Coordinates of C-alpha atoms and ligand atoms in Angstrom, one line a residue:
M1 CA -16.4 135.3 92.7
P2 CA -18.2 137.3 90.7
C3 CA -22.0 138.1 91.5
A4 CA -24.0 137.3 88.0
L5 CA -27.6 138.6 88.3
V6 CA -29.5 135.5 87.5
E7 CA -32.9 136.1 87.5
R8 CA -35.1 136.8 85.0
R9 CA -36.4 139.7 85.8
F10 CA -38.4 142.4 83.9
F11 CA -38.1 146.7 83.9
P12 CA -40.9 147.8 81.3
A13 CA -40.0 151.2 81.9
L14 CA -36.5 150.5 80.8
G15 CA -37.3 148.0 77.9
L16 CA -34.7 145.5 79.2
T17 CA -34.9 141.5 80.0
L18 CA -31.8 139.9 82.4
P19 CA -31.6 136.2 81.3
P20 CA -31.2 133.1 83.9
F21 CA -27.7 132.4 84.2
M22 CA -27.0 129.3 81.8
A23 CA -24.1 127.2 82.8
K24 CA -21.4 128.8 80.5
R25 CA -20.3 126.6 77.0
V26 CA -17.1 126.8 75.8
S27 CA -17.8 124.7 71.9
Q28 CA -17.8 126.9 68.6
Q29 CA -19.9 124.5 66.7
P30 CA -22.3 126.6 65.0
P31 CA -25.7 126.4 67.0
P32 CA -28.0 123.3 65.8
G33 CA -30.7 124.1 63.4
T34 CA -28.2 126.8 61.9
T35 CA -28.4 127.0 58.1
D36 CA -26.9 124.1 56.4
R37 CA -23.7 126.6 53.9
R38 CA -24.8 124.3 50.7
I39 CA -28.3 124.8 51.1
A40 CA -27.7 128.7 51.0
A41 CA -25.3 127.8 48.0
L42 CA -27.7 126.1 46.1
L43 CA -30.0 128.9 46.9
N44 CA -27.2 131.3 45.3
L45 CA -26.5 129.2 42.2
L46 CA -30.3 129.0 41.1
A47 CA -30.6 132.9 42.3
E48 CA -27.7 133.3 40.7
N49 CA -29.1 132.1 37.2
A50 CA -32.9 132.4 38.1
T51 CA -34.8 131.6 35.1
I52 CA -32.1 129.3 33.4
V53 CA -32.8 126.0 34.1
V54 CA -29.6 124.1 35.7
S55 CA -29.0 120.6 35.8
G56 CA -29.2 119.0 39.0
A57 CA -25.4 117.1 38.0
R58 CA -24.4 120.6 38.0
I59 CA -25.9 121.8 41.4
A60 CA -24.4 118.1 43.2
R61 CA -20.4 119.5 41.5
E62 CA -20.2 122.9 42.3
I63 CA -21.8 122.9 45.7
G64 CA -20.2 119.3 46.0
V65 CA -23.1 116.6 47.3
S66 CA -24.5 113.9 45.9
R67 CA -27.7 115.0 43.3
S68 CA -30.2 112.7 45.2
T69 CA -29.1 115.5 48.2
V70 CA -29.9 118.2 45.7
W71 CA -32.9 116.5 45.2
R72 CA -33.8 116.4 48.5
W73 CA -32.5 120.2 49.4
V74 CA -34.8 121.5 46.7
N75 CA -37.6 119.6 48.1
R76 CA -36.8 121.4 52.2
L77 CA -36.6 124.9 50.0
R78 CA -40.0 123.8 49.0
E79 CA -41.3 123.1 51.7
L80 CA -40.0 126.5 53.2
G81 CA -41.6 128.3 50.3
V82 CA -39.1 129.0 48.0
R83 CA -41.4 128.8 44.0
V84 CA -38.5 125.9 42.3
K85 CA -39.7 125.0 39.8
G86 CA -38.5 121.0 37.7
E87 CA -37.7 118.3 38.3
Q88 CA -34.6 115.3 38.7
H89 CA -33.8 114.2 35.3
T90 CA -34.6 117.9 33.7
G91 CA -32.7 120.8 36.5
Y92 CA -34.0 123.3 38.6
F93 CA -34.9 126.4 37.6
L94 CA -36.1 129.1 40.4
E95 CA -40.1 130.7 39.4
K96 CA -39.1 133.9 41.5
V97 CA -36.2 134.6 43.4
P98 CA -37.2 134.7 46.6
D99 CA -36.0 137.9 49.3
I100 CA -34.3 135.6 51.9
L101 CA -31.6 136.1 53.7
T102 CA -28.7 134.2 53.3
P103 CA -25.7 134.8 55.0
D104 CA -23.4 134.8 52.3
T105 CA -25.4 137.8 50.2
L106 CA -25.6 139.3 53.9
R107 CA -21.8 139.3 54.7
Q108 CA -20.7 140.0 51.7
R109 CA -23.3 143.5 51.5
L110 CA -21.8 144.1 55.3
K111 CA -18.4 144.4 54.4
G112 CA -16.4 145.8 56.3
S113 CA -18.8 145.6 58.9
I114 CA -18.0 144.5 62.7
F115 CA -21.1 142.9 61.6
G116 CA -20.4 140.7 58.0
K117 CA -18.6 138.3 60.3
R118 CA -20.4 135.8 61.9
I119 CA -23.9 135.4 60.6
H120 CA -26.3 132.2 62.3
H121 CA -29.1 131.9 59.5
F122 CA -31.8 130.0 60.1
F123 CA -34.8 129.1 58.1
K124 CA -36.3 128.3 61.6
V125 CA -35.7 128.9 65.1
D126 CA -37.5 129.4 68.2
S127 CA -36.2 132.1 68.7
T128 CA -33.2 134.2 67.4
N129 CA -33.0 136.2 71.5
R130 CA -32.3 132.5 72.6
V131 CA -29.8 131.1 70.6
A132 CA -27.5 134.8 70.5
M133 CA -28.5 134.1 74.3
D134 CA -26.9 130.7 74.2
L135 CA -24.1 132.3 72.1
G136 CA -23.0 135.1 74.2
H137 CA -22.8 131.8 77.4
A138 CA -20.5 130.4 75.0
G139 CA -18.1 132.9 73.9
E140 CA -18.9 134.5 70.7
P141 CA -17.6 137.9 70.0
E142 CA -19.5 140.8 69.5
G143 CA -21.0 141.5 66.6
T144 CA -22.4 138.3 66.2
V145 CA -25.7 138.3 64.1
V146 CA -27.8 136.1 64.7
I147 CA -30.6 135.7 62.0
A148 CA -34.2 133.5 61.5
E149 CA -36.8 133.4 58.5
E150 CA -39.3 131.9 60.6
Q151 CA -39.6 131.7 64.1
T152 CA -42.3 129.8 66.6
A153 CA -41.3 131.3 70.1
G154 CA -40.5 135.0 68.5
R155 CA -40.1 136.2 72.7
G156 CA -41.1 140.1 72.7
R157 CA -41.3 142.9 75.9
A158 CA -43.4 141.7 79.2
G159 CA -43.4 138.2 78.3
H160 CA -44.9 138.4 75.6
S161 CA -44.7 136.3 72.4
W162 CA -43.9 137.5 69.2
H163 CA -45.6 137.2 65.5
S164 CA -43.2 136.2 62.9
E165 CA -44.0 134.8 60.3
R166 CA -42.1 133.2 57.5
A167 CA -40.0 134.8 54.8
T168 CA -42.1 138.2 55.7
G169 CA -40.6 140.7 59.1
I170 CA -37.2 141.1 60.2
Y171 CA -36.0 138.3 63.2
V172 CA -32.5 140.0 64.0
T173 CA -30.7 138.9 67.1
I174 CA -27.1 141.1 66.9
L175 CA -24.6 140.1 70.4
L176 CA -22.4 143.4 71.9
R177 CA -20.1 143.1 74.7
P178 CA -19.6 146.5 75.9
K179 CA -18.1 147.9 78.2
I180 CA -21.0 149.6 80.4
S181 CA -22.5 149.5 83.7
P182 CA -26.4 147.4 83.4
V183 CA -28.3 150.9 83.8
Q184 CA -26.5 152.4 80.2
A185 CA -27.1 148.5 78.4
S186 CA -31.1 150.0 78.4
L187 CA -30.7 152.6 76.8
L188 CA -29.2 150.5 73.0
T189 CA -33.1 149.7 73.6
M190 CA -33.5 153.3 72.5
M191 CA -30.6 153.3 70.2
A192 CA -31.5 150.6 68.5
G193 CA -34.8 151.8 67.5
L194 CA -33.2 154.9 66.3
S195 CA -31.2 152.6 64.3
A196 CA -34.4 150.7 62.8
F197 CA -36.4 153.7 62.6
S198 CA -33.1 155.6 60.3
A199 CA -33.5 152.4 57.8
I200 CA -37.2 152.5 57.4
R201 CA -37.4 155.9 56.7
A202 CA -33.9 156.2 54.3
Q203 CA -36.7 153.4 52.1
N204 CA -39.8 154.3 52.8
D205 CA -41.5 158.1 52.5
I206 CA -44.0 157.2 55.7
E207 CA -45.1 158.9 59.5
A208 CA -42.9 156.5 61.3
D209 CA -42.3 157.7 65.1
L210 CA -41.0 155.8 67.2
K211 CA -42.7 155.2 71.3
W212 CA -40.1 155.5 74.2
P213 CA -38.7 152.9 74.6
N214 CA -38.9 150.2 72.4
D215 CA -41.9 150.2 69.7
I216 CA -41.7 151.2 66.0
L217 CA -45.5 152.6 65.0
I218 CA -47.7 153.9 62.4
G219 CA -50.5 156.0 63.4
S220 CA -51.0 153.7 66.8
K221 CA -49.9 150.3 64.8
K222 CA -47.2 149.0 65.7
L223 CA -44.7 148.8 63.3
G224 CA -41.3 147.2 65.1
G225 CA -40.0 146.6 68.6
I226 CA -37.2 146.0 70.3
L227 CA -36.3 143.1 73.0
T228 CA -32.6 143.9 74.8
E229 CA -31.8 141.0 77.3
M230 CA -28.6 141.2 78.6
H231 CA -26.1 138.7 81.3
A232 CA -24.3 141.1 83.7
E233 CA -22.7 141.7 87.2
P234 CA -24.0 144.2 89.2
N235 CA -21.8 146.9 87.3
Q236 CA -20.5 145.4 84.6
V237 CA -22.2 144.0 81.1
R238 CA -20.9 141.1 80.3
F239 CA -22.4 140.6 77.0
V240 CA -26.0 141.9 75.5
I241 CA -27.9 141.1 73.4
V242 CA -30.2 143.3 70.9
G243 CA -33.2 142.0 69.4
I244 CA -35.3 143.7 66.8
G245 CA -38.0 142.8 65.2
I246 CA -40.1 144.4 61.7
N247 CA -42.6 143.9 60.1
V248 CA -41.9 144.2 56.5
N249 CA -44.4 142.4 53.9
Q250 CA -46.6 141.2 56.2
E251 CA -50.1 141.5 53.8
K252 CA -52.5 140.9 57.0
F253 CA -52.3 139.9 60.7
P254 CA -54.0 137.3 63.0
A255 CA -57.4 138.6 64.0
E256 CA -56.1 139.7 67.7
L257 CA -53.6 141.4 66.6
S258 CA -55.1 143.0 63.3
A259 CA -55.5 146.3 65.1
I260 CA -52.3 146.9 66.7
A261 CA -49.6 145.6 63.7
T262 CA -48.8 146.8 60.3
S263 CA -46.2 145.7 58.0
L264 CA -44.3 148.0 55.7
R265 CA -46.5 145.8 53.0
V266 CA -50.2 147.5 54.3
E267 CA -48.7 151.1 54.5
T268 CA -47.2 151.7 51.3
G269 CA -48.9 149.4 49.3
R270 CA -45.4 147.7 48.2
P271 CA -43.6 144.8 48.4
Q272 CA -40.4 145.8 50.1
S273 CA -36.7 144.2 50.1
R274 CA -35.8 142.6 53.2
L275 CA -32.7 142.5 52.7
E276 CA -31.7 145.8 51.6
L277 CA -33.7 146.3 55.0
V278 CA -32.1 144.5 57.5
V279 CA -28.4 145.6 55.4
R280 CA -29.5 149.6 56.1
L281 CA -30.3 148.3 60.1
L282 CA -27.2 147.0 60.6
R283 CA -25.2 149.5 58.9
E284 CA -27.0 152.3 61.3
F285 CA -26.6 150.5 64.0
E286 CA -23.3 149.7 63.5
T287 CA -22.4 154.0 63.0
D288 CA -25.2 154.5 66.2
Y289 CA -22.5 151.7 68.3
N290 CA -19.5 152.8 68.0
Q291 CA -21.0 156.7 69.1
F292 CA -23.0 155.4 71.9
I293 CA -19.2 153.6 72.8
T294 CA -16.9 156.8 71.9
K295 CA -19.7 159.8 72.8
G296 CA -21.7 157.7 75.4
S297 CA -25.4 158.1 76.1
E298 CA -26.0 161.2 76.0
S299 CA -26.1 161.6 72.0
V300 CA -28.8 158.9 72.3
I301 CA -30.7 160.5 74.6
R302 CA -31.4 163.5 72.8
N303 CA -31.6 162.1 69.4
F304 CA -34.5 159.6 70.6
E305 CA -35.9 163.1 72.1
T306 CA -35.5 164.6 68.6
V307 CA -37.2 161.8 66.4
S308 CA -39.7 160.3 67.9
R309 CA -42.8 163.0 68.6
F310 CA -44.5 160.2 71.6
T311 CA -41.7 162.1 73.7
R312 CA -43.5 165.8 73.8
G313 CA -47.0 166.3 74.2
E314 CA -48.2 162.4 73.7
R315 CA -51.6 161.9 75.9
V316 CA -50.5 158.4 77.5
R317 CA -51.5 156.0 80.2
V318 CA -49.1 155.0 82.7
T319 CA -50.5 151.6 84.5
N320 CA -47.7 150.3 87.5
G321 CA -49.5 147.2 88.8
P322 CA -52.2 148.9 90.1
E323 CA -51.9 152.3 89.7
S324 CA -52.7 154.2 86.8
F325 CA -52.8 158.0 86.1
A326 CA -53.1 159.4 82.5
G327 CA -50.6 162.3 81.3
V328 CA -48.9 164.0 78.6
T329 CA -45.4 162.8 77.9
D330 CA -42.6 166.0 78.7
G331 CA -39.4 164.2 77.2
L332 CA -36.7 162.5 79.0
S333 CA -34.9 162.9 82.0
P334 CA -31.0 163.1 81.2
E335 CA -30.9 159.2 82.1
G336 CA -33.8 159.0 79.6
F337 CA -35.7 157.9 81.8
L338 CA -40.2 159.2 80.0
R339 CA -41.4 162.1 81.9
V340 CA -44.9 162.8 82.2
R341 CA -46.7 165.1 83.1
P342 CA -49.9 163.9 85.1
E343 CA -53.7 165.5 84.1
G344 CA -54.6 168.3 86.7
R345 CA -50.8 168.2 88.4
G346 CA -48.2 170.3 87.1
E347 CA -45.1 168.6 88.2
P348 CA -43.7 165.7 85.5
V349 CA -43.6 162.3 86.8
T350 CA -40.6 160.6 85.8
V351 CA -41.1 156.4 85.1
I352 CA -38.7 154.2 86.2
A353 CA -41.5 151.1 86.0
G354 CA -44.4 151.1 85.0
D355 CA -45.8 149.9 81.1
V356 CA -46.6 153.6 78.9
T357 CA -49.7 153.2 76.4
L358 CA -51.6 155.1 74.6
D359 CA -54.1 157.1 75.9
R360 CA -57.3 154.4 74.4
A361 CA -59.7 158.0 74.8
V362 CA -57.3 160.1 72.1
V363 CA -56.4 157.3 69.9
A364 CA -60.6 156.5 69.3
R365 CA -61.5 159.5 68.8
A366 CA -58.7 160.5 66.4
K367 CA -59.9 157.4 64.4
K368 CA -63.2 158.7 64.7
Q369 CA -62.0 162.1 63.6
G370 CA -60.7 160.2 61.0
S371 CA -63.1 158.1 59.4
E372 CA -65.1 161.3 59.9
S373 CA -63.2 163.2 57.4
K374 CA -63.1 160.2 54.9
Ligands
BTN1 C1 -41.7 143.9 71.2 O1 -41.8 143.1 72.5 O2 -42.1 145.6 71.0 C2 -39.8 143.7 71.4 C3 -40.3 142.5 70.2 C4 -38.5 141.9 69.8 C5 -38.9 140.6 68.8 C6 -37.5 140.5 67.9 S1 -37.6 139.7 66.6 C7 -35.8 139.1 67.1 C8 -35.6 139.3 68.3 N1 -35.4 137.0 68.3 C9 -36.8 137.5 69.7 O3 -36.8 135.8 70.2 N2 -37.4 138.8 69.9 C10 -37.3 139.5 69.5

């Protein structure tokens, strides 16, 4: 019998979590809570006729439901923040075309892509990683995408939660079935970081950076993060899920996050299209993934080292349990681990386990210098 890795074990240095074993489900039903295709069709119909009043009767006819169902769904969309104006007897129109990532639109924009085939969209879900993990166990194929407008229990690394405000960020998880070892799977986190970085830079002229292994930063603030989880046997991955969160249109963050989180909107001063960004992200991801599968891990490691200023000469603190030391980053090892040269010692240390943080004193100093020079 194959020996499955069953416990949830966290390998901080790899940015990887192994989930608990779950009984294999074989159902091919869409997961509970998935957006009803007809609500998406209603939204599409309104968006295609934006600012024009569409009668309830026409909507009912075109999407194949009763007029009272149209009324119920319009109210549901309103609850979700979509600005639908009008009444049952007058008809409806969209005051503003919402930036909602409906599966039909995504499928259309991702034609020909492995990620355009099976897209599960949720207006609200606990965690897209949780859903993707269930779908992995249920036998869903490689390329399945789970995307949500809002997460109520978004998961972050090391047991943290991921703030997932409605329709402002990108919350997406990709299911993969690569024929690789569990150790290699950790490189998918770095690869996803590279894909997200390219997508963000293609749309914005901003100074982002990749903090090894899974953060997208602007300055010392977090713009995005990646959480890779997998189900594997000791030498072979069964499936991997790569969860990506990007802060896009948030105008502010809860008090406890405001010093450490930022969004594209905050940084650029203008609202962004989540649709464009997620399409770019999935296209970049597909290119990078194909390269990873055909050429192996080396190109991911070298690209990461080239793109990430963080890996070269950044002052950091490495903490592993009660032990901690300060040092300067010194590239990646051939396996993709971070190397840190401890202060006052010559030889770099390879960080296999532990948490790496930007050196607070240095960050604080940089901030102070920044405010003094203003
Ligand atoms: C981190 O801590 O930096 C990782 C954050 C990963 C967040 C994303 S949002 C989509 C996916 N679903 C989750 O529950 N988490 C990931």
